[in-house]
PDB file of C-alpha atoms in Angstrom:
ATOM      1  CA  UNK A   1       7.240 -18.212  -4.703  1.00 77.00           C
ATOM      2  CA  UNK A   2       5.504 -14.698  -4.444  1.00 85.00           C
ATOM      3  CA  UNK A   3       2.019 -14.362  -5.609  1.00 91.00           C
ATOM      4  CA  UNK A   4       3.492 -11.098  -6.967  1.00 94.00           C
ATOM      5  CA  UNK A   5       6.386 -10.727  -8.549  1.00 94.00           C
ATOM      6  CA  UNK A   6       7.537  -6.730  -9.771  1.00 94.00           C
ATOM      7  CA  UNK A   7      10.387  -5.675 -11.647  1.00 86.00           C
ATOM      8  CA  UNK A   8      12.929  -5.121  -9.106  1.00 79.00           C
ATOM      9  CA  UNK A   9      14.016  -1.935 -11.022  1.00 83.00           C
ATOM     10  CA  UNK A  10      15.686   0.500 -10.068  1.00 93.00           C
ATOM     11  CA  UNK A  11      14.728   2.412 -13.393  1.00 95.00           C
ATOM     12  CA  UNK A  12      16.248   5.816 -14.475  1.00 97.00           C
ATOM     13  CA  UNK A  13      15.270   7.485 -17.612  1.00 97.00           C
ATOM     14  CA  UNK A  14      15.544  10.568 -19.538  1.00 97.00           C
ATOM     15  CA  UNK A  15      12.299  13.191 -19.224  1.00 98.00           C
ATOM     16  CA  UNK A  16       9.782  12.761 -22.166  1.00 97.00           C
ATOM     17  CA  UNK A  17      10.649   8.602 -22.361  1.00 97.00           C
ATOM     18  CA  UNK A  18       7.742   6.101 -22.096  1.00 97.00           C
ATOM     19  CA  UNK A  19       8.529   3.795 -18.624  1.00 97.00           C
ATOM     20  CA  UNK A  20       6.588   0.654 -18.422  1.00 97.00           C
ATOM     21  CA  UNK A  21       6.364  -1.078 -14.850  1.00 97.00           C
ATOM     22  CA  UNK A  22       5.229  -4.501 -14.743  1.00 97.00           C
ATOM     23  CA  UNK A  23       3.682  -6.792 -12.586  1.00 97.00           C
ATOM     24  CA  UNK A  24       3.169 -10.848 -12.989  1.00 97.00           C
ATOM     25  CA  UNK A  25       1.099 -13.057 -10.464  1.00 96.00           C
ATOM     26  CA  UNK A  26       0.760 -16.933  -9.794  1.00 95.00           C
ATOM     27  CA  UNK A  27      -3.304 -16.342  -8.244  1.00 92.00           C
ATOM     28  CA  UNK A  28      -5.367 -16.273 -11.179  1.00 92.00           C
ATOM     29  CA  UNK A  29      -8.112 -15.487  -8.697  1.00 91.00           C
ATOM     30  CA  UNK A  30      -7.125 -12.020  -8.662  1.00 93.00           C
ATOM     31  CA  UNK A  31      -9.962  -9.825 -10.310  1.00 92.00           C
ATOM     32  CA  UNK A  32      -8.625  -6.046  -9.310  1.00 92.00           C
ATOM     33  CA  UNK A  33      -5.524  -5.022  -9.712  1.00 94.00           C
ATOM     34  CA  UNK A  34      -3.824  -0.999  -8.707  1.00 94.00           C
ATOM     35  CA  UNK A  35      -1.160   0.459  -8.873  1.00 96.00           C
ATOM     36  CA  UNK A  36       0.039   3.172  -6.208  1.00 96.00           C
ATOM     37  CA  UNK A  37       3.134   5.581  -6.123  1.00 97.00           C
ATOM     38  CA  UNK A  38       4.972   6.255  -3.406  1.00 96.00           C
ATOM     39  CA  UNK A  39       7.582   9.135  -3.010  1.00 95.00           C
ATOM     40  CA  UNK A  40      10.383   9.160  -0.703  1.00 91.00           C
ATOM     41  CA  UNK A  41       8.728   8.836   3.322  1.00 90.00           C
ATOM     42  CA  UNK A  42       5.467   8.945   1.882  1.00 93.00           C
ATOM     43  CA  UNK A  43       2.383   6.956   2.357  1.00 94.00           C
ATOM     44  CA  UNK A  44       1.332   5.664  -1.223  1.00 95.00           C
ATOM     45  CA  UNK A  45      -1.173   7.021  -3.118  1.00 95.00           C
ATOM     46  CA  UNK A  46      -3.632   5.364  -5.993  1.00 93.00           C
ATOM     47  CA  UNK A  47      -2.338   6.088  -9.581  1.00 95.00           C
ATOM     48  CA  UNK A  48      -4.579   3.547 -11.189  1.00 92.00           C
ATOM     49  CA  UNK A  49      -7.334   0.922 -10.464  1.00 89.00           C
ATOM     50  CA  UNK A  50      -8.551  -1.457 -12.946  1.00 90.00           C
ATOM     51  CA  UNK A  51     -10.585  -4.939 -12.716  1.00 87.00           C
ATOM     52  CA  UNK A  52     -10.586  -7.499 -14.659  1.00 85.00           C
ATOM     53  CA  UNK A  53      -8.653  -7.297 -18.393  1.00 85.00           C
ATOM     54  CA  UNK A  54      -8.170  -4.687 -20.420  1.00 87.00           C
ATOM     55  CA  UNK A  55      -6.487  -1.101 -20.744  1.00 92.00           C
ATOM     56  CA  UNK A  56      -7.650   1.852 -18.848  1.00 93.00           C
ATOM     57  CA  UNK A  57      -6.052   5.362 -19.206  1.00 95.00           C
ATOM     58  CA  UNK A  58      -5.822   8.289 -17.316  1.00 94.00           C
ATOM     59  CA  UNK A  59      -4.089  11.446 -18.996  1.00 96.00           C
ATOM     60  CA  UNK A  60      -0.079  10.048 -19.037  1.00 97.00           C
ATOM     61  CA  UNK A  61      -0.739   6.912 -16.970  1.00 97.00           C
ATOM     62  CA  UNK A  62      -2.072   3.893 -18.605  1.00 97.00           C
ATOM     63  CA  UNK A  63      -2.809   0.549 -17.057  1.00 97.00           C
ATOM     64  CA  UNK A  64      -3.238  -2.514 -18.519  1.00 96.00           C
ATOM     65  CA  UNK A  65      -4.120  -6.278 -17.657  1.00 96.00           C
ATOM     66  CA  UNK A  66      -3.925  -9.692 -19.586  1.00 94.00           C
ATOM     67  CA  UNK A  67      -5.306 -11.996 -17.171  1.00 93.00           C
ATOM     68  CA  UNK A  68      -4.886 -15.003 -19.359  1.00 93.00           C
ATOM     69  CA  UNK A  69      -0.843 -14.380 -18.754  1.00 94.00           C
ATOM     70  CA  UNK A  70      -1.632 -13.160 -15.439  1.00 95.00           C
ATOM     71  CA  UNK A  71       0.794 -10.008 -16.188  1.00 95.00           C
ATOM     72  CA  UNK A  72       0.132  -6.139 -15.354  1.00 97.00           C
ATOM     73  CA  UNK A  73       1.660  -3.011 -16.705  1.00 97.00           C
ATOM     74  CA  UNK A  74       1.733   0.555 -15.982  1.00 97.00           C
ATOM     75  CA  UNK A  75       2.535   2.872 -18.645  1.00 97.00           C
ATOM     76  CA  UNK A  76       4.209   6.592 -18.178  1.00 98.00           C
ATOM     77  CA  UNK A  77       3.869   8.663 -21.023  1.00 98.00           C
ATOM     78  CA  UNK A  78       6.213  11.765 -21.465  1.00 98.00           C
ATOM     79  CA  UNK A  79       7.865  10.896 -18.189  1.00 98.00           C
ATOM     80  CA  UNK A  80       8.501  13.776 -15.823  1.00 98.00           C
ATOM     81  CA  UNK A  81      11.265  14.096 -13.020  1.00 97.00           C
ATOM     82  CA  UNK A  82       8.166  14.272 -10.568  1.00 97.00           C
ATOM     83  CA  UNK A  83       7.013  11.353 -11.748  1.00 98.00           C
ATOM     84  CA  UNK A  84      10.696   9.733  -9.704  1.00 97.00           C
ATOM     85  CA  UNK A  85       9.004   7.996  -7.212  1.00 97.00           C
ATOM     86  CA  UNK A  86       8.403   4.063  -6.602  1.00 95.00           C
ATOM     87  CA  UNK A  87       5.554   2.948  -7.937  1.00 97.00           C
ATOM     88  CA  UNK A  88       3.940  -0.393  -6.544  1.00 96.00           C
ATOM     89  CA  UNK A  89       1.239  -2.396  -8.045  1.00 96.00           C
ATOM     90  CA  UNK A  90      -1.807  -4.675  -5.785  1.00 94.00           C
ATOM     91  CA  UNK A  91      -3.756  -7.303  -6.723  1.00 93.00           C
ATOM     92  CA  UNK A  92      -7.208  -9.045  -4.591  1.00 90.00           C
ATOM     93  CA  UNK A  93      -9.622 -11.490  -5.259  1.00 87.00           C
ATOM     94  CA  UNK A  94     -12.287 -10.169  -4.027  1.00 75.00           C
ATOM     95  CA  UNK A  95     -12.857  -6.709  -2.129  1.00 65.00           C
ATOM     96  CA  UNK A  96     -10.823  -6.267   1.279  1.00 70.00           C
ATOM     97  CA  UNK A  97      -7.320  -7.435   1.395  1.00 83.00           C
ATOM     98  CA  UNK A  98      -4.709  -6.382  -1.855  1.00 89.00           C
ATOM     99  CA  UNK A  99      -1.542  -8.363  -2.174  1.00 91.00           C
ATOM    100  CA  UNK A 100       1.686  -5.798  -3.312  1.00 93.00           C
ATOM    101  CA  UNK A 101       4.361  -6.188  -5.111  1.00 93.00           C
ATOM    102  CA  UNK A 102       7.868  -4.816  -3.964  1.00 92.00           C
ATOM    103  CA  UNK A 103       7.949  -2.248  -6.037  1.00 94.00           C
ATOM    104  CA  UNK A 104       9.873  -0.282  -8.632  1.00 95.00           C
ATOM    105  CA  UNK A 105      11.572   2.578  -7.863  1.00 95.00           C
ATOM    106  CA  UNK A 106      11.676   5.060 -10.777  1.00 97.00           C
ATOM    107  CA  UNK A 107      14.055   8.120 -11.675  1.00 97.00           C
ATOM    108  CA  UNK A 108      13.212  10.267 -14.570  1.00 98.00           C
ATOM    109  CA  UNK A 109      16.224  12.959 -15.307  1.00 97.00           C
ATOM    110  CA  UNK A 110      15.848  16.147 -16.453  1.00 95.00           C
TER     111      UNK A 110
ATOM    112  CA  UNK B   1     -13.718  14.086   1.530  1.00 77.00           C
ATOM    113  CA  UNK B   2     -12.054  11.650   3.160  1.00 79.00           C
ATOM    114  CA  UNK B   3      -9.184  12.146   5.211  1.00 90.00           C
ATOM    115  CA  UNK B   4      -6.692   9.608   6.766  1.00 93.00           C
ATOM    116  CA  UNK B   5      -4.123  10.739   9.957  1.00 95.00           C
ATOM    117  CA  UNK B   6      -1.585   8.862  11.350  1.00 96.00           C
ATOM    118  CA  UNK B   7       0.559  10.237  14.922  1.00 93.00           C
ATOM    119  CA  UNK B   8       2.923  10.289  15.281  1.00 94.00           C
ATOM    120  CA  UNK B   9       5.123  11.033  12.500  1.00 94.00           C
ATOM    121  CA  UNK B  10       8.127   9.521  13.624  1.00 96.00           C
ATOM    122  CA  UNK B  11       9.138   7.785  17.051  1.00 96.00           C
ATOM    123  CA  UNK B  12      12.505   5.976  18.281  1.00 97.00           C
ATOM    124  CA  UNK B  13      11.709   3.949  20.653  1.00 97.00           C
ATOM    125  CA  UNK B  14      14.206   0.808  22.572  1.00 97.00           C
ATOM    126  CA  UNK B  15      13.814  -2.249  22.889  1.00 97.00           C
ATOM    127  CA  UNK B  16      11.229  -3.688  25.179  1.00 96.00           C
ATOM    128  CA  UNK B  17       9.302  -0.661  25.589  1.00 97.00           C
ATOM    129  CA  UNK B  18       5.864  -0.247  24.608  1.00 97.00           C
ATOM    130  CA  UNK B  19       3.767   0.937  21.335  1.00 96.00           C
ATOM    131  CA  UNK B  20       0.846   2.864  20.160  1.00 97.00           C
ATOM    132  CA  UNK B  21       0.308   4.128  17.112  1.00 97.00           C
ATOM    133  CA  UNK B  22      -3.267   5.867  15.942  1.00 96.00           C
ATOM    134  CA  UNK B  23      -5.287   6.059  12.855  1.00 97.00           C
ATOM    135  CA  UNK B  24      -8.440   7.791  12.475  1.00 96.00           C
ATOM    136  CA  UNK B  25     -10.278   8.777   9.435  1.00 95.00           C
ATOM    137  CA  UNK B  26     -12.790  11.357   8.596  1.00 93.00           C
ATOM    138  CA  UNK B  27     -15.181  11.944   5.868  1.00 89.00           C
ATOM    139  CA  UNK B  28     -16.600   8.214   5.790  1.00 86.00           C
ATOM    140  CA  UNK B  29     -18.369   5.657   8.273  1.00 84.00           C
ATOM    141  CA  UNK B  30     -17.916   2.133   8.955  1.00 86.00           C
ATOM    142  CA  UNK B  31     -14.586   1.973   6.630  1.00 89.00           C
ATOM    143  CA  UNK B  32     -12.649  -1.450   6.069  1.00 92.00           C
ATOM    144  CA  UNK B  33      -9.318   0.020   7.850  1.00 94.00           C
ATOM    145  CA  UNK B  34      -5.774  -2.048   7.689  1.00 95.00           C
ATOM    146  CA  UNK B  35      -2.048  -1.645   9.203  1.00 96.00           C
ATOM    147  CA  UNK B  36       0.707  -2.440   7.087  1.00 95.00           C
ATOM    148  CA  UNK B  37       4.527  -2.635   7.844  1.00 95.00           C
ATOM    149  CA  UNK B  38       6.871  -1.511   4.779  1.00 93.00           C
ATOM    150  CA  UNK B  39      10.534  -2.378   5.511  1.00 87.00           C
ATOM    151  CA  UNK B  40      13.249   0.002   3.838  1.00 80.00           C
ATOM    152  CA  UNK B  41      12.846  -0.682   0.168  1.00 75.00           C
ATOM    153  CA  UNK B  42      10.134  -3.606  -0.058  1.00 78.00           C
ATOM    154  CA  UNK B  43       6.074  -3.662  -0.652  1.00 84.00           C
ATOM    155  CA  UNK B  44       3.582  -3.325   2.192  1.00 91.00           C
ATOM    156  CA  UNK B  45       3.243  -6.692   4.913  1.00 90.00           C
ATOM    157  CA  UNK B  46      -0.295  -6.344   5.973  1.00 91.00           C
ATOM    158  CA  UNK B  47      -0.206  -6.548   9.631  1.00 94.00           C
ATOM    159  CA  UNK B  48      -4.303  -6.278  10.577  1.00 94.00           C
ATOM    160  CA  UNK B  49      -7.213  -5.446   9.035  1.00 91.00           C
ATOM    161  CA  UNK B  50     -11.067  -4.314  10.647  1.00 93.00           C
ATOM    162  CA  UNK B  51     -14.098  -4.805   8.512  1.00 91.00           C
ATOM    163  CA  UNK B  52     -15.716  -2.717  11.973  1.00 91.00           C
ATOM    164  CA  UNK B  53     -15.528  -1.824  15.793  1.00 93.00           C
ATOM    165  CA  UNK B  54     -13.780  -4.300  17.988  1.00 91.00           C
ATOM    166  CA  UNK B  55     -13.828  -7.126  14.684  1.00 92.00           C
ATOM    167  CA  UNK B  56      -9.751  -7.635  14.043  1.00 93.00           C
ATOM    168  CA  UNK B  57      -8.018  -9.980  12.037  1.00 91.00           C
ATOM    169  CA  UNK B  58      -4.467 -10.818  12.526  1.00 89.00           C
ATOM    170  CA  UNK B  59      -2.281 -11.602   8.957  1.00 86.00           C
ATOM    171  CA  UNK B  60       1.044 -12.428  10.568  1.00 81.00           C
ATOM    172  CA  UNK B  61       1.888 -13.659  14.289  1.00 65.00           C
ATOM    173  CA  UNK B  62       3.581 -11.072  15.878  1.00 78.00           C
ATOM    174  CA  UNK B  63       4.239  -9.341  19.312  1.00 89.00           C
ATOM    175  CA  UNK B  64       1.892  -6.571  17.593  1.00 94.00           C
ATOM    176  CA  UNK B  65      -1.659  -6.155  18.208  1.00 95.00           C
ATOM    177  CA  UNK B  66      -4.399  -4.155  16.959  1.00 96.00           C
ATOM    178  CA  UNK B  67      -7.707  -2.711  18.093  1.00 96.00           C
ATOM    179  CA  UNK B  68     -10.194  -0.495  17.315  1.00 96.00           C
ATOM    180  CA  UNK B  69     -12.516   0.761  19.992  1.00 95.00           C
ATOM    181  CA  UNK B  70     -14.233   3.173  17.668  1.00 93.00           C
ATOM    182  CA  UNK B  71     -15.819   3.255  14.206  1.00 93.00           C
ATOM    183  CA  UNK B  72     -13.226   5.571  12.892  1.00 93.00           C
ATOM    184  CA  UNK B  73     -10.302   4.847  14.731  1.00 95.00           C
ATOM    185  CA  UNK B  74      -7.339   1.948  14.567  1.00 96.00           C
ATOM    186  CA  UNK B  75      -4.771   1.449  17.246  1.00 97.00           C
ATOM    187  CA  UNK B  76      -1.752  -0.708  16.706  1.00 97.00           C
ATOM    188  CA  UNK B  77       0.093  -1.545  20.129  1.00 96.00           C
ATOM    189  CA  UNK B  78       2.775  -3.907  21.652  1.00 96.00           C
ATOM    190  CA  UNK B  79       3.478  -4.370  25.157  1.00 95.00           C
ATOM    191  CA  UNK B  80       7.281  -4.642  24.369  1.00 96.00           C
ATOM    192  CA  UNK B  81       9.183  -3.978  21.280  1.00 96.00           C
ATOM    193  CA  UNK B  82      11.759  -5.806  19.431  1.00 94.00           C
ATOM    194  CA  UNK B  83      14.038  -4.559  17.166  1.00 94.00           C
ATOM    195  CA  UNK B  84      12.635  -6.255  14.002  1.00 91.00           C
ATOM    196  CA  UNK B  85       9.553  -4.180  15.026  1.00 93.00           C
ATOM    197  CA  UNK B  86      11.616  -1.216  13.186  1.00 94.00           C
ATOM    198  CA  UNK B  87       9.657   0.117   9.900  1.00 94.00           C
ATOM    199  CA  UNK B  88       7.458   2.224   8.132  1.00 96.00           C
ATOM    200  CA  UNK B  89       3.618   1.853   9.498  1.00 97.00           C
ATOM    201  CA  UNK B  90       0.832   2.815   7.105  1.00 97.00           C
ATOM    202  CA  UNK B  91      -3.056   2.777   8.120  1.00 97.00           C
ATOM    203  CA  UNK B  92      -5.133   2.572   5.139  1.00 95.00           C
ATOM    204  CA  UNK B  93      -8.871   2.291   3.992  1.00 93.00           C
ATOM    205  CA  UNK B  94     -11.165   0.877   2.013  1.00 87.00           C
ATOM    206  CA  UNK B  95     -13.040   2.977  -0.847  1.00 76.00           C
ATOM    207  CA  UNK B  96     -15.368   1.000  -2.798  1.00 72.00           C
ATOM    208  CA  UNK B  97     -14.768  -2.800  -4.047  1.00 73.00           C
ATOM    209  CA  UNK B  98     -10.844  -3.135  -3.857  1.00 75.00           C
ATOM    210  CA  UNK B  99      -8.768   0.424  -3.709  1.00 81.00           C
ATOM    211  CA  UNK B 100      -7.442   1.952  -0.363  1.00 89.00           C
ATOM    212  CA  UNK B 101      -5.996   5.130   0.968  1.00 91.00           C
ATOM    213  CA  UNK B 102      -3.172   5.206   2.857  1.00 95.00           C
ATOM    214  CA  UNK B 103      -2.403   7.517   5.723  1.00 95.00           C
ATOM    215  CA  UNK B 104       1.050   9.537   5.963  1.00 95.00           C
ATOM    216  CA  UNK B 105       2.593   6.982   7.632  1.00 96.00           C
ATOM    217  CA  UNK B 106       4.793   6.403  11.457  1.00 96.00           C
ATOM    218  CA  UNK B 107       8.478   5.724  10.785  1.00 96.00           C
ATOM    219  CA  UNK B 108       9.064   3.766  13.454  1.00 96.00           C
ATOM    220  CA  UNK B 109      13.415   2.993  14.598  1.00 96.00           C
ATOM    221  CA  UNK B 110      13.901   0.697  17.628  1.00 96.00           C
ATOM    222  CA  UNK B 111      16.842   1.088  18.982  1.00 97.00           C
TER     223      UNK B 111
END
């Protein structure tokens, strides 16, 4: 078994819907968790970081973690078509080495 | 700020020839710098990571290797290539207790 399991996806959804991405994870050691996104033949870049529980938001975006069910969302708001991209979320214990998921790839239609 | 580069941006290379691939990064000093291999479609294998020069730790025994002769700068290498070696090779770094920053990536096809 993975320690991190993603929704396999792939996703597509009208522009303005709310996506949610999720995460779940078998480590409950894991104290940080991210999410990136990643378009097409692109190196990924950090959407959101968060440690520990709880919700953190960031204009659309919003993360949140329940440790005690060892599950981790990412929320889209008003999605946008250049929001299509896959979006991955990472977990670590401790700082240094993040385990990822394999991603969800996401298609918002205009 | 900080800037991550990766050369080159693609290479096709056959089998049993050799590999180097560079990372350097600007804008910080003594970074926590890692190689990762994304096959088409899945999350990122971490391949090596360098908490600082010449200190590298292997995740997954390969025919890949890894150094880093200075502070800023990560080589990944192999004296002969297979074609499993085929991917998507992103150098990242560390900012602060757990996110990184990924470079622009080497799309690497064996053929």
């Amino acid at each position: 078994q993975k320690e991190v399991e993603q929704d396999p996806g792939p996703l597509s959804v009208p522009e303005g819907a709310i996506v949610s991405l999720n995460c779940t994870y078998s480590n409950s050691a894991f104290q940080y968790f991210m999410w990136y996104r990643q378009y097409s033949r692109k190196g990924p870049e950090l959407l959101m970081y968060t440690y520990s529980s709880g919700n953190k938001e960031d204009g659309r975006f919003t993360a949140q973690v329940d440790k005690s069910s060892k599950y981790i969302s990412l929320f889209i708001r008003d999605s946008q078509p250049s929001d299509s991209a896959t979006y991955l979320c990472a977990m670590s214990r401790n700082a240094g080495k993040s385990t990822f998921g394999d991603g969800t790839t996401l298609t918002v239609k205009p | 700020s900080q800037t991550i580069h990766q050369w080159p941006a693609t290479l096709v290379q056959p089998v049993g020839s050799p590999l180097s691939l560079e990372c350097t990064v600007e804008g910080t000093s003594n970074p926590n710098l890692y190689w990762y291999r994304q096959a088409a479609g899945r999350g990122l294998q971490l391949l090596f990571y360098s908490v600082g020069i010449g200190q590298i730790s292997s995740e997954v025994p390969q025919n890949l290797s890894a150094s880093r002769p200075q502070d800023r700068q990560f080589i990944l290498s192999s004296k002969k290539l297979l074609l499993s070696d085929s991917g998507f090779y992103l150098c990242a770094w560390r900012a602060g207790e757990s996110e990184q920053y990924f470079g622009p990536g080497t799309r690497l096809t064996v053929t």
